[in-house]
């Protein structure tokens, strides 16, 4: 039976650096994988590539486009807005990159949006819930959900999902929000409670947005392959909540 896999950005980086190949991925994970997919999220992350000169930046970007194109054969998961329907198309990565950069202010706006909660506020939230990160990191996805839901009296009486739904309800564009927004909200909440918390830096909140986006797009494939353990564990919780059967593995086939 033919299988499809969605690759996290770190997998494309490893392939680009010749430390991994699609042949190894199929050998380690499933020899029935025939298609690899990418999404606009990979190109949003390509916007974070830096270089000392514009010419060097152009070379690095073109290399990333070639890597994505050769690995996926231009298999592209496209999300239509505002319907939020996802389609499997054929598109060249450089075309997608140019499209998302047609709105130059969008990325800066997203960066400001994800940094509205300070690290001090996050730490205070974790302290209030009194959840031990060392313990919760060893829980199964189902146990993680139960642990957070057991603290509902400290978060307005809401369960994990209930809190996300309430936030969407009050958002001006709430009616247009889809599963990808819910994934992003849950990723954020999991990080706030300390579950496989990302190491904080000026880009970590923005990076987590794309981690959640990759997770969402991977739900349209049989496998989500990532070498980021934090992302994998958060993805497993999200998939448990929404009963999504996509398998989450690293490039060696480990959970």
Short mmCIF file of C-alpha atoms in Angstrom, two decimals:
data_model
loop_
_atom_site.label_atom_id
_atom_site.label_comp_id
_atom_site.label_asym_id
_atom_site.label_seq_id
_atom_site.Cartn_x
_atom_site.Cartn_y
_atom_site.Cartn_z
CA UNK A 1 0.00 0.00 0.00
CA UNK A 2 1.34 3.42 -0.97
CA UNK A 3 2.12 5.76 1.92
CA UNK A 4 2.78 9.49 2.16
CA UNK A 5 5.09 11.32 4.56
CA UNK A 6 5.33 14.94 5.61
CA UNK A 7 8.80 16.12 6.58
CA UNK A 8 9.57 18.67 9.27
CA UNK A 9 11.89 21.49 8.26
CA UNK A 10 14.81 19.93 10.16
CA UNK A 11 14.60 16.86 7.93
CA UNK A 12 14.99 18.97 4.79
CA UNK A 13 18.00 20.66 6.41
CA UNK A 14 19.61 17.28 7.12
CA UNK A 15 19.00 16.13 3.55
CA UNK A 16 20.37 19.41 2.23
CA UNK A 17 23.53 18.88 4.30
CA UNK A 18 23.88 15.31 2.98
CA UNK A 19 23.53 13.77 6.45
CA UNK A 20 20.27 12.04 5.50
CA UNK A 21 18.55 10.74 2.38
CA UNK A 22 15.04 9.74 1.37
CA UNK A 23 16.32 6.20 0.81
CA UNK A 24 17.37 6.07 4.47
CA UNK A 25 14.00 7.45 5.53
CA UNK A 26 12.13 4.77 3.63
CA UNK A 27 14.45 2.09 4.99
CA UNK A 28 14.07 3.29 8.58
CA UNK A 29 10.36 4.06 8.51
CA UNK A 30 8.39 2.38 5.74
CA UNK A 31 9.47 1.13 2.33
CA UNK A 32 5.91 1.77 1.13
CA UNK A 33 6.41 5.54 1.29
CA UNK A 34 6.09 6.78 -2.27
CA UNK A 35 5.37 10.47 -1.75
CA UNK A 36 6.87 13.21 0.39
CA UNK A 37 5.01 16.50 0.85
CA UNK A 38 5.87 20.07 1.75
CA UNK A 39 3.78 23.13 2.62
CA UNK A 40 4.02 26.91 2.67
CA UNK A 41 5.29 26.59 6.25
CA UNK A 42 8.62 25.34 4.91
CA UNK A 43 8.92 28.49 2.82
CA UNK A 44 7.94 30.73 5.72
CA UNK A 45 10.83 29.16 7.61
CA UNK A 46 13.08 29.70 4.60
CA UNK A 47 12.50 33.41 5.20
CA UNK A 48 14.56 32.99 8.37
CA UNK A 49 17.65 31.94 6.42
CA UNK A 50 20.34 34.60 6.73
CA UNK A 51 23.55 35.47 4.91
CA UNK A 52 26.17 38.20 4.87
CA UNK A 53 25.31 39.33 1.36
CA UNK A 54 22.22 39.30 -0.84
CA UNK A 55 23.97 37.12 -3.40
CA UNK A 56 24.87 34.57 -0.73
CA UNK A 57 21.30 34.63 0.56
CA UNK A 58 19.99 34.01 -2.94
CA UNK A 59 22.29 30.98 -3.28
CA UNK A 60 21.13 29.55 0.05
CA UNK A 61 17.47 30.05 -0.77
CA UNK A 62 17.83 28.48 -4.20
CA UNK A 63 19.56 25.51 -2.60
CA UNK A 64 16.64 25.09 -0.18
CA UNK A 65 14.15 25.32 -3.04
CA UNK A 66 16.05 22.64 -4.96
CA UNK A 67 16.20 20.38 -1.91
CA UNK A 68 12.47 20.62 -1.26
CA UNK A 69 11.66 20.18 -4.93
CA UNK A 70 13.88 17.12 -5.42
CA UNK A 71 12.68 15.40 -2.24
CA UNK A 72 8.97 16.02 -2.76
CA UNK A 73 8.81 16.07 -6.54
CA UNK A 74 6.89 19.32 -5.96
CA UNK A 75 4.12 17.58 -3.98
CA UNK A 76 2.55 20.55 -2.26
CA UNK A 77 -0.13 20.70 0.45
CA UNK A 78 -2.07 23.89 -0.17
CA UNK A 79 -4.52 25.35 2.32
CA UNK A 80 -7.27 27.41 0.76
CA UNK A 81 -8.56 30.38 2.72
CA UNK A 82 -11.06 31.13 4.10
CA UNK A 83 -12.49 27.62 3.54
CA UNK A 84 -9.42 26.01 5.24
CA UNK A 85 -9.65 23.10 2.82
CA UNK A 86 -6.31 21.42 2.09
CA UNK A 87 -5.47 20.21 -1.40
CA UNK A 88 -2.64 18.10 -2.76
CA UNK A 89 -1.13 19.98 -5.69
CA UNK A 90 2.01 20.17 -7.78
CA UNK A 91 3.89 23.43 -7.27
CA UNK A 92 7.50 24.56 -7.31
CA UNK A 93 8.82 25.80 -3.92
CA UNK A 94 10.19 29.05 -5.36
CA UNK A 95 6.71 29.93 -6.65
CA UNK A 96 5.22 29.34 -3.19
CA UNK A 97 8.00 31.41 -1.65
CA UNK A 98 7.28 34.33 -3.98
CA UNK A 99 3.56 34.07 -3.25
CA UNK A 100 3.88 34.23 0.54
CA UNK A 101 6.25 37.18 0.23
CA UNK A 102 3.77 39.16 -1.84
CA UNK A 103 2.46 40.42 1.52
CA UNK A 104 5.67 41.77 3.13
CA UNK A 105 4.12 42.88 6.43
CA UNK A 106 2.51 39.51 7.20
CA UNK A 107 5.55 37.86 8.79
CA UNK A 108 6.29 40.79 11.09
CA UNK A 109 2.64 40.85 12.12
CA UNK A 110 2.73 37.14 12.99
CA UNK A 111 5.93 37.59 14.99
CA UNK A 112 4.33 40.35 17.05
CA UNK A 113 1.21 38.27 17.58
CA UNK A 114 3.02 35.21 19.00
CA UNK A 115 5.06 37.34 21.40
CA UNK A 116 2.12 38.92 23.21
CA UNK A 117 2.68 36.71 26.29
CA UNK A 118 6.00 37.37 28.03
CA UNK A 119 8.26 34.71 29.52
CA UNK A 120 7.51 36.13 32.97
CA UNK A 121 3.78 35.62 32.40
CA UNK A 122 4.40 32.10 31.12
CA UNK A 123 6.45 31.24 34.20
CA UNK A 124 3.73 32.62 36.46
CA UNK A 125 1.12 30.54 34.63
CA UNK A 126 3.18 27.36 35.13
CA UNK A 127 3.65 28.20 38.79
CA UNK A 128 -0.08 28.69 39.23
CA UNK A 129 -0.93 25.32 37.68
CA UNK A 130 1.79 23.58 39.71
CA UNK A 131 2.54 21.00 37.02
CA UNK A 132 5.94 19.34 37.27
CA UNK A 133 7.50 19.46 33.76
CA UNK A 134 9.81 16.54 34.56
CA UNK A 135 6.83 14.34 35.40
CA UNK A 136 4.44 15.46 32.68
CA UNK A 137 7.15 14.95 30.03
CA UNK A 138 7.04 11.24 30.86
CA UNK A 139 3.26 10.93 30.53
CA UNK A 140 1.48 9.40 27.57
CA UNK A 141 -0.45 11.85 25.36
CA UNK A 142 -3.71 10.78 26.98
CA UNK A 143 -2.27 11.30 30.47
CA UNK A 144 -0.99 14.76 29.50
CA UNK A 145 -4.49 15.79 28.46
CA UNK A 146 -5.97 14.38 31.67
CA UNK A 147 -3.36 16.15 33.81
CA UNK A 148 -4.06 19.55 32.24
CA UNK A 149 -7.82 19.02 32.39
CA UNK A 150 -7.52 18.19 36.10
CA UNK A 151 -6.39 21.80 36.62
CA UNK A 152 -9.50 23.27 35.03
CA UNK A 153 -10.52 24.99 38.27
CA UNK A 154 -7.36 27.11 37.92
CA UNK A 155 -8.03 28.06 34.29
CA UNK A 156 -11.59 29.31 34.43
CA UNK A 157 -13.21 25.90 34.53
CA UNK A 158 -12.09 25.05 31.01
CA UNK A 159 -10.51 21.87 29.70
CA UNK A 160 -7.51 22.17 27.37
CA UNK A 161 -9.69 22.02 24.26
CA UNK A 162 -12.42 24.09 25.90
CA UNK A 163 -9.98 26.90 26.56
CA UNK A 164 -8.86 26.95 22.92
CA UNK A 165 -12.44 26.92 21.69
CA UNK A 166 -13.38 29.78 24.01
CA UNK A 167 -10.42 31.83 22.75
CA UNK A 168 -11.50 31.21 19.16
CA UNK A 169 -15.08 32.13 20.02
CA UNK A 170 -13.96 35.55 21.25
CA UNK A 171 -11.55 36.17 18.37
CA UNK A 172 -12.81 38.65 15.72
CA UNK A 173 -12.03 36.11 12.96
CA UNK A 174 -13.02 33.11 15.05
CA UNK A 175 -15.60 31.81 12.59
CA UNK A 176 -12.93 31.57 9.90
CA UNK A 177 -10.48 29.66 12.07
CA UNK A 178 -9.86 26.03 11.27
CA UNK A 179 -8.03 23.03 12.62
CA UNK A 180 -4.64 24.64 11.99
CA UNK A 181 -5.51 27.45 14.41
CA UNK A 182 -6.56 24.92 17.02
CA UNK A 183 -3.30 23.02 16.57
CA UNK A 184 -1.37 26.26 17.09
CA UNK A 185 -3.38 27.07 20.22
CA UNK A 186 -2.78 23.65 21.74
CA UNK A 187 0.95 23.75 20.92
CA UNK A 188 1.10 27.10 22.69
CA UNK A 189 -0.80 25.85 25.74
CA UNK A 190 1.35 22.72 26.01
CA UNK A 191 4.46 24.87 25.96
CA UNK A 192 3.01 27.24 28.54
CA UNK A 193 2.34 24.41 30.99
CA UNK A 194 5.91 23.22 30.46
CA UNK A 195 5.23 20.11 28.38
CA UNK A 196 8.36 19.55 26.31
CA UNK A 197 8.87 23.28 26.58
CA UNK A 198 10.90 24.92 23.83
CA UNK A 199 14.15 26.56 24.86
CA UNK A 200 13.33 30.24 24.95
CA UNK A 201 14.97 32.70 22.59
CA UNK A 202 13.74 35.63 20.53
CA UNK A 203 12.56 33.27 17.77
CA UNK A 204 11.17 30.33 19.77
CA UNK A 205 7.55 31.49 19.91
CA UNK A 206 7.51 32.18 16.18
CA UNK A 207 9.20 28.84 15.44
CA UNK A 208 6.55 27.03 17.50
CA UNK A 209 3.88 28.51 15.25
CA UNK A 210 5.45 26.71 12.30
CA UNK A 211 5.95 23.54 14.35
CA UNK A 212 2.19 23.49 14.87
CA UNK A 213 1.60 24.26 11.20
CA UNK A 214 3.82 21.36 10.12
CA UNK A 215 1.90 19.15 12.53
CA UNK A 216 -1.37 20.24 10.94
CA UNK A 217 -0.25 19.59 7.37
CA UNK A 218 1.22 16.24 8.38
CA UNK A 219 -2.25 15.10 9.44
CA UNK A 220 -3.01 14.73 5.72
CA UNK A 221 -0.24 12.13 5.42
CA UNK A 222 0.54 8.75 6.95
CA UNK A 223 3.73 9.93 8.66
CA UNK A 224 5.05 13.08 10.30
CA UNK A 225 8.84 12.81 10.39
CA UNK A 226 10.71 15.21 12.67
CA UNK A 227 14.00 15.15 14.52
CA UNK A 228 12.69 17.67 17.04
CA UNK A 229 11.57 15.69 20.08
CA UNK A 230 9.62 18.63 21.49
CA UNK A 231 7.60 18.96 18.30
CA UNK A 232 7.01 15.21 18.08
CA UNK A 233 5.65 14.99 21.61
CA UNK A 234 3.37 17.99 21.22
CA UNK A 235 2.13 16.57 17.91
CA UNK A 236 1.24 13.27 19.57
CA UNK A 237 -0.94 15.08 22.11
CA UNK A 238 -2.73 17.02 19.37
CA UNK A 239 -3.30 13.85 17.37
CA UNK A 240 -4.66 12.13 20.48
CA UNK A 241 -7.14 14.97 21.00
CA UNK A 242 -8.42 14.94 17.42
CA UNK A 243 -8.04 11.18 16.91
CA UNK A 244 -5.67 11.58 14.00
CA UNK A 245 -3.84 8.41 12.99
CA UNK A 246 -0.73 10.00 11.47
CA UNK A 247 2.34 8.31 12.95
CA UNK A 248 4.96 10.61 14.47
CA UNK A 249 8.55 9.40 14.15
CA UNK A 250 12.11 10.65 13.90
CA UNK A 251 14.30 9.97 10.87
CA UNK A 252 15.51 6.70 12.38
CA UNK A 253 11.98 5.44 12.88
CA UNK A 254 11.88 6.05 16.64
CA UNK A 255 8.89 7.51 18.43
#
